[in-house]
Amino acid sequence: MRNERERERKKERLINETELLKEKEKRDRIISELQIEIKEKEQRWKDALDEAEHNIVVLVQKADEDKERMRNAIEQRVNGEKQALTTMGQERIEQMQKEKSFLEEQMEYMKHEHDINIENEKRKNENEKNEQIQNIENLWKDKLQKVEDIWKEKESELQQEISQLRIRESHLQQVIREGEQRASELVDLNS
C-alpha cells in the first residue's frame, strides 16, 4: 500500500515535472521568438534611421546645389541687366553728345549767317539799317534761344534717364540680396 502511494507520488511528480518542463520549453520558445522579433525590429529601425540620415544628406546637398544654381542664375541675370543698362546709358550719352555737337554747329552756322545778313543789310539800305538790324537780331536771338531751350530739354531728359538707370541698378542689387536671402532660408529649412 505504501509502495503504491509512493509510486503514485513519483508518477505525479514526474507528470508535474514534465508539465513544468513543457511550460519552460514553451516560455523559452516564446522568449526566443520575441528576441528574434525585437532584433528584426531593431534592424528595421536601424535601416530606416540610416536611410533617413542618407536622405537628409542628399537633401542638404541638393539644397546647397539649388542655392548655388540660384545664386549663379541671379548673378548672371543681374550682370546681363547691368551690362544692358550700361550699354544703353552709354549709347544714349553718345547720342546726346552728337546732338549737342550738331546743335552747336547749327548755332555757329546761324551766328555766321546772322553776321552775313547784317553786313548785307548794311550795304542795301543805310536808312532802314537800324530797324532791320534790330529785327534780324531779335529773330536770331529767338532762334538761338529756341536752340538753347531744346538743348536744355535734351540735357534734362538725359539726367532723368541716368536717374532711372541708377534706380534700376539699385533695384537689381535689392533683387540679388533677396535672392541670396531666400536661397539661404531654403538651405536652413532643408537642414
Coordinates of C-alpha atoms in Angstrom, one line a residue:
M1 CA 0.0 0.0 0.0
R2 CA 2.7 2.3 0.9
N3 CA 4.7 1.4 -2.2
E4 CA 1.6 2.1 -4.3
R5 CA 1.3 5.6 -2.8
E6 CA 4.9 6.2 -3.3
R7 CA 4.6 5.2 -6.9
E8 CA 1.6 7.4 -7.3
R9 CA 3.5 10.3 -5.8
K10 CA 6.5 9.7 -8.1
K11 CA 4.2 9.4 -11.0
E12 CA 2.5 12.7 -10.1
R13 CA 5.8 14.4 -9.5
L14 CA 7.0 13.1 -12.9
I15 CA 3.9 14.4 -14.5
N16 CA 4.3 17.8 -12.8
E17 CA 8.0 18.0 -13.8
T18 CA 7.1 17.1 -17.3
E19 CA 4.4 19.8 -17.4
L20 CA 6.8 22.3 -15.9
L21 CA 9.4 21.3 -18.4
K22 CA 6.9 21.7 -21.2
E23 CA 5.9 25.1 -19.8
K24 CA 9.6 26.1 -19.6
E25 CA 10.2 25.0 -23.2
K26 CA 7.1 26.9 -24.3
R27 CA 8.2 30.0 -22.4
D28 CA 11.8 29.7 -23.8
R29 CA 10.4 29.3 -27.3
I30 CA 8.2 32.4 -26.8
I31 CA 11.2 34.4 -25.4
S32 CA 13.4 33.2 -28.3
E33 CA 10.7 34.3 -30.8
L34 CA 10.3 37.7 -29.1
Q35 CA 14.1 38.2 -29.1
I36 CA 14.2 37.4 -32.9
E37 CA 11.3 39.8 -33.5
I38 CA 13.0 42.5 -31.4
K39 CA 16.2 42.1 -33.3
E40 CA 14.3 42.2 -36.6
K41 CA 12.5 45.4 -35.5
E42 CA 15.8 46.9 -34.3
Q43 CA 17.4 46.1 -37.6
R44 CA 14.4 47.7 -39.5
W45 CA 14.6 50.8 -37.3
K46 CA 18.4 51.0 -37.8
D47 CA 17.9 50.6 -41.6
A48 CA 15.1 53.3 -41.5
L49 CA 17.4 55.6 -39.5
D50 CA 20.3 55.0 -41.9
E51 CA 18.0 55.7 -44.9
A52 CA 16.6 58.9 -43.2
E53 CA 20.2 60.1 -42.5
H54 CA 21.2 59.4 -46.1
N55 CA 18.1 61.3 -47.3
I56 CA 18.9 64.2 -45.1
V57 CA 22.5 64.3 -46.5
V58 CA 21.1 64.1 -50.1
L59 CA 18.5 66.9 -49.3
V60 CA 21.2 69.1 -47.8
Q61 CA 23.5 68.5 -50.8
K62 CA 20.6 69.2 -53.2
A63 CA 19.7 72.4 -51.3
D64 CA 23.3 73.6 -51.5
E65 CA 23.3 72.8 -55.2
D66 CA 20.0 74.6 -55.7
K67 CA 21.3 77.6 -53.7
E68 CA 24.4 77.8 -55.8
R69 CA 22.4 77.4 -59.1
M70 CA 20.0 80.1 -57.9
R71 CA 22.9 82.4 -56.9
N72 CA 24.6 81.9 -60.3
A73 CA 21.3 82.5 -62.2
I74 CA 20.7 85.7 -60.3
E75 CA 24.2 86.9 -60.7
Q76 CA 24.1 86.2 -64.5
R77 CA 20.8 87.9 -64.8
V78 CA 22.0 91.0 -62.8
N79 CA 25.2 91.1 -64.8
G80 CA 23.3 90.9 -68.0
E81 CA 20.9 93.7 -66.8
K82 CA 23.8 95.8 -65.6
Q83 CA 25.6 95.4 -69.0
A84 CA 22.4 96.2 -70.9
L85 CA 21.8 99.3 -68.7
T86 CA 25.4 100.4 -69.0
T87 CA 25.4 99.9 -72.8
M88 CA 22.0 101.6 -73.2
G89 CA 23.2 104.5 -71.0
Q90 CA 26.4 104.8 -72.9
E91 CA 24.6 104.8 -76.2
R92 CA 22.2 107.4 -75.0
I93 CA 25.0 109.6 -73.7
E94 CA 26.8 109.3 -77.1
Q95 CA 23.6 110.2 -78.9
M96 CA 23.1 113.2 -76.7
Q97 CA 26.7 114.3 -77.3
K98 CA 26.2 114.0 -81.1
E99 CA 23.0 116.0 -80.8
K100 CA 24.8 118.6 -78.7
S101 CA 27.6 118.9 -81.3
F102 CA 25.1 119.2 -84.1
L103 CA 23.2 121.9 -82.2
E104 CA 26.5 123.8 -81.5
E105 CA 27.3 123.6 -85.3
Q106 CA 23.9 124.9 -86.1
M107 CA 24.3 127.7 -83.6
E108 CA 27.7 128.6 -85.1
Y109 CA 26.3 128.5 -88.6
M110 CA 23.3 130.6 -87.6
K111 CA 25.6 133.1 -86.0
H112 CA 27.7 133.2 -89.1
E113 CA 24.6 133.7 -91.3
H114 CA 23.4 136.4 -88.9
D115 CA 26.7 138.3 -89.3
I116 CA 26.5 137.9 -93.1
N117 CA 22.9 139.1 -93.1
I118 CA 23.8 142.1 -91.1
E119 CA 26.5 143.1 -93.5
N120 CA 24.2 142.7 -96.5
E121 CA 21.6 144.8 -94.8
K122 CA 24.1 147.5 -94.0
R123 CA 25.0 147.7 -97.7
K124 CA 21.5 147.7 -99.0
N125 CA 19.9 150.5 -97.3
E126 CA 21.5 152.8 -94.8
N127 CA 18.3 154.5 -93.8
E128 CA 16.5 151.2 -92.8
K129 CA 19.6 149.8 -91.3
N130 CA 18.9 150.3 -87.6
E131 CA 15.4 149.0 -87.7
Q132 CA 16.1 146.0 -89.8
I133 CA 19.3 145.1 -87.9
Q134 CA 17.3 145.1 -84.7
N135 CA 14.6 142.9 -86.2
I136 CA 17.1 140.4 -87.5
E137 CA 19.0 140.4 -84.2
N138 CA 15.7 139.7 -82.4
L139 CA 14.9 137.0 -84.9
W140 CA 18.2 135.3 -84.4
K141 CA 18.1 135.8 -80.7
D142 CA 14.8 134.0 -80.7
K143 CA 16.2 131.2 -82.8
L144 CA 19.3 130.9 -80.6
Q145 CA 17.1 130.9 -77.6
K146 CA 15.0 128.0 -79.1
V147 CA 18.1 126.0 -79.8
E148 CA 19.3 126.6 -76.2
D149 CA 15.9 125.6 -74.9
I150 CA 16.0 122.4 -77.0
W151 CA 19.4 121.6 -75.7
K152 CA 18.4 122.2 -72.1
E153 CA 15.4 119.9 -72.5
K154 CA 17.6 117.2 -74.0
E155 CA 20.0 117.6 -71.1
S156 CA 17.2 117.3 -68.6
E157 CA 15.9 114.1 -70.4
L158 CA 19.4 112.7 -70.2
Q159 CA 19.6 113.4 -66.4
Q160 CA 16.2 111.7 -65.9
E161 CA 17.3 108.7 -67.9
I162 CA 20.5 108.5 -65.8
S163 CA 18.5 108.7 -62.6
Q164 CA 16.2 105.9 -63.8
L165 CA 19.2 103.7 -64.7
R166 CA 20.5 104.3 -61.2
I167 CA 17.2 103.4 -59.7
R168 CA 17.0 100.2 -61.8
E169 CA 20.6 99.3 -60.8
S170 CA 19.6 99.8 -57.1
H171 CA 16.5 97.6 -57.6
L172 CA 18.7 94.8 -59.2
Q173 CA 21.0 94.9 -56.2
Q174 CA 18.0 94.5 -53.9
V175 CA 16.8 91.5 -56.0
I176 CA 20.3 89.9 -55.6
R177 CA 20.1 90.4 -51.8
E178 CA 16.6 89.0 -51.6
G179 CA 17.5 86.0 -53.8
E180 CA 20.5 85.2 -51.7
Q181 CA 18.4 85.6 -48.5
R182 CA 15.7 83.2 -50.0
A183 CA 18.3 80.7 -51.0
S184 CA 19.8 80.8 -47.5
E185 CA 16.4 80.3 -46.0
L186 CA 15.8 77.3 -48.2
V187 CA 19.0 75.7 -47.0
D188 CA 18.1 76.4 -43.4
L189 CA 14.6 74.8 -44.0
N190 CA 16.2 71.7 -45.5
S191 CA 18.8 71.4 -42.7

